[in-house]
Amino acid sequence: MADQAGDPLFQSHDPIFNRKELLHVGHVPEEDRIVGRDDEIESVAAEVGAITRGDPPNNVMIYGKTGTGKSLISRHVATRAQSAARGNEIDCGVLYVDCSEANTETRATRQMALSLKEQTGYEENIPVRGVGTMEYYQHIWEILEDFFDAVIVILDEIDKLDNSNILMQLSRAREARKTSAYIGVIGISNKVKYRETLDERIDSSFGHRELFFHPYDASQLREIMRNREDAFQPGVLEDGTIELCAALAAKKHGDARKAIEILKEAGELARRTGSEGVAETHIKQAQEVAEINRIEELTSGATVHAKLALYALASHIITGERETYKTREIYERYVDICELVATDPITENGLYRQLKEQAFLGVIESEKTGGGRSQGSYLLHRLVTDPKHIVKAVRRDSSLEELPPYDRLADSGGGAAGRDRDVDLSSFS
Ligand SMILES: Nc1ncnc2c1ncn2[C@@H]1O[C@H](COP(=O)(O)OP(=O)(O)O)[C@@H](O)[C@H]1O
Ligand SMILES: [Mg+2]
């Protein structure tokens, strides 16, 4: 009998997930699961599509924040172009390079050469080390010449690449008689700023169009998640969970990747706690975990002093009555905290510079305020996120495990003692 075979230590059936792979980061959804990007798909296709008719393509740069579907749409269009080309007896290759990993010209060209070899019957050996960029280009041109009529090269997160020579090489290859294959480049950047530096870095040989992808709104995010509902067992997602997840994500960032990640994390939470369904509380908790992770990541390169300054500001906001605090107020509490964790404080000016850096990271917002004629102006700092999330993120730094609980902080000077809000301080540790 079936249940005799199963070891009771392992459930034979996942109570929450049905096809969890639909929620994996790298999952490329089928065409009918792609939502609200018809115009973008058509625009990208219009630039590179000439390849399918045996004509030269345009290059295109795609800009937009993370999670707006840039990678997905590029791969989707490239794959479709490849099969449309095949229908016209045109051999079109597709190369995808993640420049956040292959972040030098040598790494990027090596990856392209190896990937082309893999797609073809190219017999020459391509060494993975000990050779330079020129040799990789040589292989690329040869493979293109021997096996392809055209190729679409996706350079994802191109702003991470340490130089833009590769754009020049690719756009001049035909003219320079390196290969007769048509080459269409789709460059992708999360940073719109890259656009300015691109103009300085390249010459007119990389002629290109530009597209801008906008964040998703709540209804698009809802549909993106609805289309992956079958990642869960039937009936497990409670009413309103997807709506809540979409609303939270739309309000914060319009990032489809984060929305999907939160949905998945909510499922994990439900499973871990033995719940039968995924409820709104799971979404809220998952969202909180995601936010704490994000802050931890943002501040991971920051000094201990910057983290303590953040902690000081967060503690002021939690225990005080205001949302904004002066540099001096943050500094005073920071000095108190330093004493409690036996760390030598830096100067107020030094701390001020650290706060500015946090503003640069997007954790703090600072604003200059006129303090009246005699006082001069001063800076007011506020947190961009929930102070409790800051507290949790900072406490994850192993060197700050000794951070004191809040009640002791509020008592130790800093001016906030005695007017604590009605919060349960023990829940922050
Ligand atoms: N329009 C969409 N329809 C369905 N899923 C989407 C859509 N846009 C993005 N996604 C999903 O969201 C995640 C992030 O998309 P991605 O293309 O990687 O964003 P970007 O490259 O802009 O950061 C991926 O898992 C992707 O499958
Ligand atoms: Mg991407």
Tab-separated table of N, CA and C and ligand atoms in Angstrom, residues 70-71 96 156-157 188 190 257, ligand 2:
chain	number	residue	atom	x	y	z
A	70	LYS	N	12.517	43.947	-16.727
A	70	LYS	CA	13.478	44.206	-17.813
A	70	LYS	C	14.153	42.923	-18.293
A	71	SER	N	14.658	42.140	-17.342
A	71	SER	CA	15.353	40.903	-17.727
A	71	SER	C	14.373	39.934	-18.378
A	96	TYR	N	23.040	35.700	-23.275
A	96	TYR	CA	22.622	36.449	-22.091
A	96	TYR	C	23.826	36.578	-21.165
A	156	ASP	N	22.873	42.307	-19.343
A	156	ASP	CA	22.016	42.677	-18.211
A	156	ASP	C	22.855	43.353	-17.130
A	157	GLU	N	22.284	44.357	-16.483
A	157	GLU	CA	22.997	45.139	-15.458
A	157	GLU	C	24.329	45.642	-16.007
A	188	ILE	N	20.765	46.526	-20.460
A	188	ILE	CA	19.788	46.745	-19.387
A	188	ILE	C	20.473	47.401	-18.200
A	190	ASN	N	19.553	49.135	-14.191
A	190	ASN	CA	18.622	49.556	-13.139
A	190	ASN	C	18.805	51.028	-12.826
A	257	ARG	N	9.545	41.379	-8.363
A	257	ARG	CA	10.369	40.340	-7.747
A	257	ARG	C	10.125	40.300	-6.240
B	2	MG	MG	17.060	42.137	-14.031
